Amino acid sequence: MQSADSRQINTNSPSIVTVKRGDIDGDGIKDNVFLTANKTPDSPFWKDITLVIQNGRTHHYEYIHFKNNSGYNPALFLGNFTGKKGDDILVVIDTGGSAGTIYAYIFSNMNGQIKQIFDSDAFNDSYKYDVTYENQYKAKVISFHLREKYILDLTYKGKEYLSEIYNPQGILKAPIKGWVNPLSGLYPIDFNRDDIYELEVYQRIAGRYNADSLGYVQTVLKWNGHEFGLDRQTVATFGGEM
């Protein structure tokens, strides 16, 4: 038997979460872009999040569904990522998980059809890492996609943290592996000031446990004509007291 709450969720018509206006198909006429979803009673959690595009010229509606269509704070951004005429569509949804991760999708009108050109799951599958603590208060981050390594200085963590895992000579008491979380931030930035946005992507580096942050992997992606290719990658670490 269904509860009253579940009946309410199932019978509710979707709400409009956010609306933006932009020229999606490049015909010079503004289109309406919506995110619709079903609100969970007494919760900020949204289900069945859907992208809706209303053509400004024909008033025709197009509905686009996501693989990950539930979460918090669904948001829209319209801007030119590809260099073609008109705006592309960025959708970002907070997962609500303890790691602060997000779902992100970008859609573009290609030859009259709306196509998905970025998917956070595909990004997470492509950009893999290895995080290993090393002797002398260091951690090594290997980026397999770039075939590069980054060395983090852990001395800012303080004596109490370090004495738990290192002996007085700076040798690890036992092997420790960390990890890099999936996408936790994605920001459109026009680095080149050419009215075409790049993507700056953040992934948090975790140490012994999820709340034990070591820094962030920051990746800049740029549209290369058929996908968002790697432009550059850096690692940002935290500062300690002087």
mmCIF file of N, CA and C in Angstrom, residues 116-235:
data_model
loop_
_atom_site.group_PDB
_atom_site.id
_atom_site.type_symbol
_atom_site.label_atom_id
_atom_site.label_comp_id
_atom_site.label_asym_id
_atom_site.label_seq_id
_atom_site.Cartn_x
_atom_site.Cartn_y
_atom_site.Cartn_z
ATOM 1 N N GLN A 116 24.103 15.879 -26.443
ATOM 2 C CA GLN A 116 24.874 15.964 -25.204
ATOM 3 C C GLN A 116 26.353 15.902 -25.550
ATOM 4 N N ILE A 117 27.115 16.911 -25.095
ATOM 5 C CA ILE A 117 28.533 16.969 -25.449
ATOM 6 C C ILE A 117 29.439 16.874 -24.217
ATOM 7 N N PHE A 118 28.855 16.842 -23.024
ATOM 8 C CA PHE A 118 29.646 16.597 -21.803
ATOM 9 C C PHE A 118 28.778 15.854 -20.812
ATOM 10 N N ASP A 119 29.416 14.872 -20.129
ATOM 11 C CA ASP A 119 28.727 14.039 -19.141
ATOM 12 C C ASP A 119 29.711 13.792 -18.006
ATOM 13 N N SER A 120 29.334 14.160 -16.785
ATOM 14 C CA SER A 120 30.258 14.024 -15.649
ATOM 15 C C SER A 120 30.659 12.575 -15.411
ATOM 16 N N ASP A 121 29.765 11.620 -15.653
ATOM 17 C CA ASP A 121 30.126 10.209 -15.477
ATOM 18 C C ASP A 121 31.247 9.809 -16.435
ATOM 19 N N ALA A 122 31.140 10.242 -17.692
ATOM 20 C CA ALA A 122 32.179 9.922 -18.678
ATOM 21 C C ALA A 122 33.500 10.577 -18.288
ATOM 22 N N PHE A 123 33.448 11.808 -17.765
ATOM 23 C CA PHE A 123 34.669 12.471 -17.295
ATOM 24 C C PHE A 123 35.297 11.672 -16.163
ATOM 25 N N ASN A 124 34.493 11.285 -15.173
ATOM 26 C CA ASN A 124 35.021 10.534 -14.032
ATOM 27 C C ASN A 124 35.629 9.205 -14.467
ATOM 28 N N ASP A 125 35.045 8.581 -15.491
ATOM 29 C CA ASP A 125 35.585 7.312 -15.989
ATOM 30 C C ASP A 125 36.923 7.502 -16.704
ATOM 31 N N SER A 126 37.111 8.663 -17.322
ATOM 32 C CA SER A 126 38.322 8.908 -18.106
ATOM 33 C C SER A 126 39.487 9.386 -17.261
ATOM 34 N N TYR A 127 39.187 10.172 -16.221
ATOM 35 C CA TYR A 127 40.244 10.792 -15.420
ATOM 36 C C TYR A 127 40.400 10.009 -14.123
ATOM 37 N N LYS A 128 41.362 9.089 -14.123
ATOM 38 C CA LYS A 128 41.613 8.212 -12.978
ATOM 39 C C LYS A 128 42.939 8.581 -12.310
ATOM 40 N N TYR A 129 43.042 8.284 -11.008
ATOM 41 C CA TYR A 129 44.194 8.710 -10.221
ATOM 42 C C TYR A 129 44.608 7.629 -9.233
ATOM 43 N N ASP A 130 45.830 7.779 -8.750
ATOM 44 C CA ASP A 130 46.336 6.970 -7.640
ATOM 45 C C ASP A 130 46.934 7.930 -6.615
ATOM 46 N N VAL A 131 46.575 7.739 -5.341
ATOM 47 C CA VAL A 131 47.079 8.601 -4.270
ATOM 48 C C VAL A 131 47.769 7.711 -3.242
ATOM 49 N N THR A 132 49.064 7.957 -2.990
ATOM 50 C CA THR A 132 49.853 7.129 -2.083
ATOM 51 C C THR A 132 50.652 8.017 -1.141
ATOM 52 N N TYR A 133 50.564 7.720 0.154
ATOM 53 C CA TYR A 133 51.425 8.422 1.121
ATOM 54 C C TYR A 133 52.843 7.877 0.995
ATOM 55 N N GLU A 134 53.826 8.777 1.117
ATOM 56 C CA GLU A 134 55.230 8.391 1.015
ATOM 57 C C GLU A 134 55.989 8.839 2.262
ATOM 58 N N ASN A 135 57.188 8.285 2.433
ATOM 59 C CA ASN A 135 58.025 8.690 3.562
ATOM 60 C C ASN A 135 58.388 10.180 3.469
ATOM 61 N N GLN A 136 58.783 10.731 4.630
ATOM 62 C CA GLN A 136 59.185 12.142 4.730
ATOM 63 C C GLN A 136 58.015 13.095 4.458
ATOM 64 N N TYR A 137 56.822 12.681 4.945
ATOM 65 C CA TYR A 137 55.656 13.586 5.020
ATOM 66 C C TYR A 137 55.210 14.084 3.646
ATOM 67 N N LYS A 138 55.083 13.136 2.734
ATOM 68 C CA LYS A 138 54.648 13.493 1.386
ATOM 69 C C LYS A 138 53.531 12.553 0.928
ATOM 70 N N ALA A 139 52.759 13.031 -0.036
ATOM 71 C CA ALA A 139 51.785 12.179 -0.720
ATOM 72 C C ALA A 139 51.972 12.365 -2.216
ATOM 73 N N LYS A 140 51.891 11.273 -2.958
ATOM 74 C CA LYS A 140 52.073 11.301 -4.413
ATOM 75 C C LYS A 140 50.724 11.069 -5.083
ATOM 76 N N VAL A 141 50.388 11.952 -6.010
ATOM 77 C CA VAL A 141 49.164 11.813 -6.807
ATOM 78 C C VAL A 141 49.583 11.536 -8.241
ATOM 79 N N ILE A 142 49.143 10.405 -8.775
ATOM 80 C CA ILE A 142 49.423 10.067 -10.173
ATOM 81 C C ILE A 142 48.149 10.287 -10.990
ATOM 82 N N SER A 143 48.261 11.073 -12.056
ATOM 83 C CA SER A 143 47.159 11.287 -12.992
ATOM 84 C C SER A 143 47.408 10.393 -14.205
ATOM 85 N N PHE A 144 46.648 9.302 -14.304
ATOM 86 C CA PHE A 144 46.870 8.339 -15.388
ATOM 87 C C PHE A 144 46.555 8.935 -16.751
ATOM 88 N N HIS A 145 45.542 9.803 -16.808
ATOM 89 C CA HIS A 145 45.142 10.398 -18.078
ATOM 90 C C HIS A 145 46.283 11.229 -18.665
ATOM 91 N N LEU A 146 47.013 11.949 -17.783
ATOM 92 C CA LEU A 146 48.115 12.783 -18.249
ATOM 93 C C LEU A 146 49.458 12.077 -18.212
ATOM 94 N N ARG A 147 49.524 10.940 -17.485
ATOM 95 C CA ARG A 147 50.791 10.263 -17.234
ATOM 96 C C ARG A 147 51.758 11.220 -16.530
ATOM 97 N N GLU A 148 51.218 11.910 -15.500
ATOM 98 C CA GLU A 148 52.018 12.832 -14.706
ATOM 99 C C GLU A 148 51.823 12.530 -13.228
ATOM 100 N N LYS A 149 52.793 12.999 -12.411
ATOM 101 C CA LYS A 149 52.656 12.831 -10.967
ATOM 102 C C LYS A 149 52.816 14.179 -10.277
ATOM 103 N N TYR A 150 52.156 14.310 -9.147
ATOM 104 C CA TYR A 150 52.226 15.508 -8.316
ATOM 105 C C TYR A 150 52.643 15.071 -6.913
ATOM 106 N N ILE A 151 53.518 15.833 -6.278
ATOM 107 C CA ILE A 151 53.976 15.524 -4.924
ATOM 108 C C ILE A 151 53.420 16.588 -3.969
ATOM 109 N N LEU A 152 52.679 16.152 -2.953
ATOM 110 C CA LEU A 152 52.091 17.051 -1.967
ATOM 111 C C LEU A 152 52.921 17.010 -0.683
ATOM 112 N N ASP A 153 53.213 18.174 -0.133
ATOM 113 C CA ASP A 153 53.914 18.289 1.149
ATOM 114 C C ASP A 153 52.863 18.274 2.253
ATOM 115 N N LEU A 154 52.955 17.284 3.156
ATOM 116 C CA LEU A 154 51.944 17.108 4.200
ATOM 117 C C LEU A 154 52.312 17.780 5.520
ATOM 118 N N THR A 155 53.411 18.488 5.572
ATOM 119 C CA THR A 155 53.840 19.035 6.866
ATOM 120 C C THR A 155 52.845 20.052 7.421
ATOM 121 N N TYR A 156 52.057 20.681 6.542
ATOM 122 C CA TYR A 156 51.054 21.639 7.018
ATOM 123 C C TYR A 156 49.979 20.968 7.880
ATOM 124 N N LYS A 157 49.886 19.651 7.812
ATOM 125 C CA LYS A 157 48.859 18.932 8.571
ATOM 126 C C LYS A 157 49.104 18.997 10.085
ATOM 127 N N GLY A 158 50.327 19.271 10.482
ATOM 128 C CA GLY A 158 50.602 19.433 11.903
ATOM 129 C C GLY A 158 51.135 18.169 12.561
ATOM 130 N N LYS A 159 51.761 18.357 13.729
ATOM 131 C CA LYS A 159 52.460 17.260 14.400
ATOM 132 C C LYS A 159 51.530 16.129 14.807
ATOM 133 N N GLU A 160 50.349 16.471 15.309
ATOM 134 C CA GLU A 160 49.447 15.421 15.795
ATOM 135 C C GLU A 160 49.058 14.470 14.667
ATOM 136 N N TYR A 161 48.664 15.029 13.533
ATOM 137 C CA TYR A 161 48.285 14.226 12.361
ATOM 138 C C TYR A 161 49.471 13.377 11.898
ATOM 139 N N LEU A 162 50.631 14.018 11.765
ATOM 140 C CA LEU A 162 51.793 13.325 11.204
ATOM 141 C C LEU A 162 52.313 12.243 12.139
ATOM 142 N N SER A 163 52.268 12.476 13.465
ATOM 143 C CA SER A 163 52.800 11.490 14.409
ATOM 144 C C SER A 163 51.952 10.230 14.467
ATOM 145 N N GLU A 164 50.711 10.321 14.027
ATOM 146 C CA GLU A 164 49.857 9.128 13.995
ATOM 147 C C GLU A 164 50.296 8.159 12.901
ATOM 148 N N ILE A 165 50.885 8.676 11.829
ATOM 149 C CA ILE A 165 51.168 7.818 10.668
ATOM 150 C C ILE A 165 52.651 7.701 10.342
ATOM 151 N N TYR A 166 53.493 8.588 10.916
ATOM 152 C CA TYR A 166 54.936 8.533 10.676
ATOM 153 C C TYR A 166 55.682 8.311 11.994
ATOM 154 N N ASN A 167 56.802 7.615 11.925
ATOM 155 C CA ASN A 167 57.663 7.507 13.112
ATOM 156 C C ASN A 167 58.539 8.769 13.197
ATOM 157 N N PRO A 168 59.311 8.943 14.264
ATOM 158 C CA PRO A 168 60.094 10.181 14.416
ATOM 159 C C PRO A 168 61.088 10.442 13.283
ATOM 160 N N GLN A 169 61.464 9.409 12.549
ATOM 161 C CA GLN A 169 62.385 9.586 11.418
ATOM 162 C C GLN A 169 61.650 9.934 10.110
ATOM 163 N N GLY A 170 60.330 10.098 10.184
ATOM 164 C CA GLY A 170 59.558 10.427 8.997
ATOM 165 C C GLY A 170 59.239 9.242 8.117
ATOM 166 N N ILE A 171 59.342 8.031 8.669
ATOM 167 C CA ILE A 171 59.024 6.813 7.910
ATOM 168 C C ILE A 171 57.587 6.400 8.237
ATOM 169 N N LEU A 172 56.846 6.028 7.217
ATOM 170 C CA LEU A 172 55.464 5.587 7.421
ATOM 171 C C LEU A 172 55.412 4.360 8.325
ATOM 172 N N LYS A 173 54.467 4.381 9.276
ATOM 173 C CA LYS A 173 54.274 3.220 10.143
ATOM 174 C C LYS A 173 53.585 2.083 9.385
ATOM 175 N N ALA A 174 52.764 2.423 8.408
ATOM 176 C CA ALA A 174 52.070 1.425 7.579
ATOM 177 C C ALA A 174 51.702 2.099 6.258
ATOM 178 N N PRO A 175 51.557 1.322 5.180
ATOM 179 C CA PRO A 175 51.162 1.928 3.896
ATOM 180 C C PRO A 175 49.791 2.598 4.004
ATOM 181 N N ILE A 176 49.633 3.739 3.326
ATOM 182 C CA ILE A 176 48.354 4.461 3.309
ATOM 183 C C ILE A 176 48.046 4.856 1.870
ATOM 184 N N LYS A 177 46.824 4.561 1.456
ATOM 185 C CA LYS A 177 46.349 4.968 0.137
ATOM 186 C C LYS A 177 45.220 5.984 0.314
ATOM 187 N N GLY A 178 45.241 7.021 -0.492
ATOM 188 C CA GLY A 178 44.132 7.957 -0.556
ATOM 189 C C GLY A 178 43.384 7.770 -1.864
ATOM 190 N N TRP A 179 42.629 8.763 -2.261
ATOM 191 C CA TRP A 179 41.907 8.678 -3.531
ATOM 192 C C TRP A 179 41.495 10.081 -3.976
ATOM 193 N N VAL A 180 41.085 10.176 -5.234
ATOM 194 C CA VAL A 180 40.536 11.420 -5.785
ATOM 195 C C VAL A 180 39.056 11.208 -6.022
ATOM 196 N N ASN A 181 38.247 12.095 -5.462
ATOM 197 C CA ASN A 181 36.791 11.985 -5.585
ATOM 198 C C ASN A 181 36.322 12.332 -7.002
ATOM 199 N N PRO A 182 35.113 11.914 -7.353
ATOM 200 C CA PRO A 182 34.531 12.364 -8.622
ATOM 201 C C PRO A 182 34.346 13.885 -8.631
ATOM 202 N N LEU A 183 33.886 14.388 -9.765
ATOM 203 C CA LEU A 183 33.669 15.825 -9.949
ATOM 204 C C LEU A 183 32.947 16.467 -8.762
ATOM 205 N N SER A 184 33.537 17.521 -8.207
ATOM 206 C CA SER A 184 32.858 18.241 -7.124
ATOM 207 C C SER A 184 32.601 19.698 -7.485
ATOM 208 N N GLY A 185 33.123 20.159 -8.592
ATOM 209 C CA GLY A 185 32.858 21.519 -9.052
ATOM 210 C C GLY A 185 33.151 21.635 -10.527
ATOM 211 N N LEU A 186 32.316 22.399 -11.234
ATOM 212 C CA LEU A 186 32.524 22.634 -12.664
ATOM 213 C C LEU A 186 32.085 24.066 -12.949
ATOM 214 N N TYR A 187 33.031 24.877 -13.475
ATOM 215 C CA TYR A 187 32.784 26.303 -13.612
ATOM 216 C C TYR A 187 33.135 26.763 -15.020
ATOM 217 N N PRO A 188 32.198 27.439 -15.712
ATOM 218 C CA PRO A 188 32.521 28.014 -17.017
ATOM 219 C C PRO A 188 33.323 29.298 -16.841
ATOM 220 N N ILE A 189 34.496 29.352 -17.454
ATOM 221 C CA ILE A 189 35.368 30.528 -17.367
ATOM 222 C C ILE A 189 35.911 30.833 -18.764
ATOM 223 N N ASP A 190 35.813 32.096 -19.160
ATOM 224 C CA ASP A 190 36.356 32.517 -20.457
ATOM 225 C C ASP A 190 37.802 32.961 -20.239
ATOM 226 N N PHE A 191 38.706 31.993 -20.161
ATOM 227 C CA PHE A 191 40.109 32.292 -19.881
ATOM 228 C C PHE A 191 40.732 33.177 -20.959
ATOM 229 N N ASN A 192 40.362 32.934 -22.218
ATOM 230 C CA ASN A 192 41.002 33.639 -23.331
ATOM 231 C C ASN A 192 40.310 34.953 -23.693
ATOM 232 N N ARG A 193 39.208 35.282 -23.012
ATOM 233 C CA ARG A 193 38.424 36.491 -23.283
ATOM 234 C C ARG A 193 38.021 36.569 -24.764
ATOM 235 N N ASP A 194 37.618 35.425 -25.312
ATOM 236 C CA ASP A 194 37.189 35.372 -26.707
ATOM 237 C C ASP A 194 35.707 35.035 -26.828
ATOM 238 N N ASP A 195 34.969 35.189 -25.709
ATOM 239 C CA ASP A 195 33.525 34.902 -25.651
ATOM 240 C C ASP A 195 33.206 33.422 -25.826
ATOM 241 N N ILE A 196 34.213 32.564 -25.660
ATOM 242 C CA ILE A 196 33.987 31.119 -25.661
ATOM 243 C C ILE A 196 34.468 30.582 -24.312
ATOM 244 N N TYR A 197 33.601 29.875 -23.624
ATOM 245 C CA TYR A 197 33.913 29.410 -22.271
ATOM 246 C C TYR A 197 34.695 28.102 -22.288
ATOM 247 N N GLU A 198 35.706 28.043 -21.427
ATOM 248 C CA GLU A 198 36.334 26.779 -21.078
ATOM 249 C C GLU A 198 35.663 26.255 -19.802
ATOM 250 N N LEU A 199 36.007 25.030 -19.425
ATOM 251 C CA LEU A 199 35.485 24.433 -18.200
ATOM 252 C C LEU A 199 36.623 24.251 -17.209
ATOM 253 N N GLU A 200 36.445 24.759 -16.000
ATOM 254 C CA GLU A 200 37.388 24.449 -14.931
ATOM 255 C C GLU A 200 36.713 23.453 -13.997
ATOM 256 N N VAL A 201 37.359 22.296 -13.850
ATOM 257 C CA VAL A 201 36.777 21.166 -13.138
ATOM 258 C C VAL A 201 37.580 20.894 -11.868
ATOM 259 N N TYR A 202 36.875 20.687 -10.757
ATOM 260 C CA TYR A 202 37.524 20.417 -9.470
ATOM 261 C C TYR A 202 37.206 18.993 -9.012
ATOM 262 N N GLN A 203 38.233 18.302 -8.528
ATOM 263 C CA GLN A 203 38.071 16.993 -7.888
ATOM 264 C C GLN A 203 38.867 17.006 -6.589
ATOM 265 N N ARG A 204 38.216 16.655 -5.495
ATOM 266 C CA ARG A 204 38.875 16.743 -4.195
ATOM 267 C C ARG A 204 39.728 15.515 -3.934
ATOM 268 N N ILE A 205 40.945 15.744 -3.423
ATOM 269 C CA ILE A 205 41.857 14.660 -3.064
ATOM 270 C C ILE A 205 41.623 14.319 -1.600
ATOM 271 N N ALA A 206 41.310 13.055 -1.319
ATOM 272 C CA ALA A 206 41.081 12.590 0.051
ATOM 273 C C ALA A 206 42.263 11.752 0.508
ATOM 274 N N GLY A 207 42.564 11.846 1.803
ATOM 275 C CA GLY A 207 43.691 11.105 2.368
ATOM 276 C C GLY A 207 43.243 9.820 3.034
ATOM 277 N N ARG A 208 43.305 9.773 4.364
ATOM 278 C CA ARG A 208 42.981 8.542 5.081
ATOM 279 C C ARG A 208 41.475 8.275 5.125
ATOM 280 N N TYR A 209 40.676 9.349 5.033
ATOM 281 C CA TYR A 209 39.215 9.222 5.036
ATOM 282 C C TYR A 209 38.670 10.430 4.281
ATOM 283 N N ASN A 210 37.388 10.427 3.992
ATOM 284 C CA ASN A 210 36.842 11.415 3.058
ATOM 285 C C ASN A 210 37.011 12.847 3.551
ATOM 286 N N ALA A 211 36.863 13.070 4.860
ATOM 287 C CA ALA A 211 36.974 14.434 5.387
ATOM 288 C C ALA A 211 38.426 14.886 5.509
ATOM 289 N N ASP A 212 39.365 13.976 5.270
ATOM 290 C CA ASP A 212 40.795 14.286 5.353
ATOM 291 C C ASP A 212 41.261 14.806 3.991
ATOM 292 N N SER A 213 40.970 16.075 3.727
ATOM 293 C CA SER A 213 41.262 16.647 2.412
ATOM 294 C C SER A 213 42.739 16.996 2.282
ATOM 295 N N LEU A 214 43.311 16.645 1.135
ATOM 296 C CA LEU A 214 44.708 16.971 0.847
ATOM 297 C C LEU A 214 44.836 18.093 -0.182
ATOM 298 N N GLY A 215 43.747 18.433 -0.853
ATOM 299 C CA GLY A 215 43.789 19.466 -1.876
ATOM 300 C C GLY A 215 42.810 19.150 -2.990
ATOM 301 N N TYR A 216 43.014 19.750 -4.142
ATOM 302 C CA TYR A 216 42.123 19.564 -5.286
ATOM 303 C C TYR A 216 42.925 19.352 -6.563
ATOM 304 N N VAL A 217 42.454 18.440 -7.394
ATOM 305 C CA VAL A 217 42.920 18.374 -8.777
ATOM 306 C C VAL A 217 42.062 19.347 -9.579
ATOM 307 N N GLN A 218 42.712 20.270 -10.299
ATOM 308 C CA GLN A 218 42.007 21.272 -11.097
ATOM 309 C C GLN A 218 42.340 21.034 -12.565
ATOM 310 N N THR A 219 41.314 20.757 -13.347
ATOM 311 C CA THR A 219 41.495 20.435 -14.755
ATOM 312 C C THR A 219 40.747 21.453 -15.602
ATOM 313 N N VAL A 220 41.417 22.000 -16.604
ATOM 314 C CA VAL A 220 40.773 22.917 -17.548
ATOM 315 C C VAL A 220 40.534 22.164 -18.851
ATOM 316 N N LEU A 221 39.266 22.160 -19.280
ATOM 317 C CA LEU A 221 38.865 21.487 -20.512
ATOM 318 C C LEU A 221 38.444 22.532 -21.540
ATOM 319 N N LYS A 222 38.755 22.246 -22.805
ATOM 320 C CA LYS A 222 38.447 23.183 -23.888
ATOM 321 C C LYS A 222 37.861 22.403 -25.067
ATOM 322 N N TRP A 223 36.809 22.927 -25.673
ATOM 323 C CA TRP A 223 36.188 22.269 -26.822
ATOM 324 C C TRP A 223 37.148 22.271 -28.006
ATOM 325 N N ASN A 224 37.385 21.097 -28.582
ATOM 326 C CA ASN A 224 38.361 20.989 -29.677
ATOM 327 C C ASN A 224 37.705 20.692 -31.026
ATOM 328 N N GLY A 225 36.390 20.835 -31.069
ATOM 329 C CA GLY A 225 35.676 20.582 -32.321
ATOM 330 C C GLY A 225 34.811 19.354 -32.272
ATOM 331 N N HIS A 226 35.183 18.390 -31.389
ATOM 332 C CA HIS A 226 34.346 17.193 -31.266
ATOM 333 C C HIS A 226 34.193 16.721 -29.825
ATOM 334 N N GLU A 227 34.996 17.276 -28.884
ATOM 335 C CA GLU A 227 34.850 16.924 -27.469
ATOM 336 C C GLU A 227 35.571 17.965 -26.617
ATOM 337 N N PHE A 228 35.344 17.891 -25.299
ATOM 338 C CA PHE A 228 36.081 18.745 -24.381
ATOM 339 C C PHE A 228 37.416 18.063 -24.072
ATOM 340 N N GLY A 229 38.462 18.567 -24.711
ATOM 341 C CA GLY A 229 39.781 17.993 -24.531
ATOM 342 C C GLY A 229 40.532 18.680 -23.407
ATOM 343 N N LEU A 230 41.567 18.017 -22.930
ATOM 344 C CA LEU A 230 42.370 18.550 -21.841
ATOM 345 C C LEU A 230 43.186 19.751 -22.313
ATOM 346 N N ASP A 231 43.088 20.857 -21.584
ATOM 347 C CA ASP A 231 43.920 22.027 -21.849
ATOM 348 C C ASP A 231 45.097 22.058 -20.879
ATOM 349 N N ARG A 232 44.820 21.854 -19.576
ATOM 350 C CA ARG A 232 45.891 21.788 -18.581
ATOM 351 C C ARG A 232 45.318 21.226 -17.284
ATOM 352 N N GLN A 233 46.228 20.779 -16.416
ATOM 353 C CA GLN A 233 45.814 20.240 -15.124
ATOM 354 C C GLN A 233 46.843 20.629 -14.068
ATOM 355 N N THR A 234 46.361 21.017 -12.898
ATOM 356 C CA THR A 234 47.228 21.361 -11.768
ATOM 357 C C THR A 234 46.632 20.755 -10.508
ATOM 358 N N VAL A 235 47.431 20.759 -9.438
ATOM 359 C CA VAL A 235 46.939 20.333 -8.126
ATOM 360 C C VAL A 235 47.117 21.504 -7.156
#
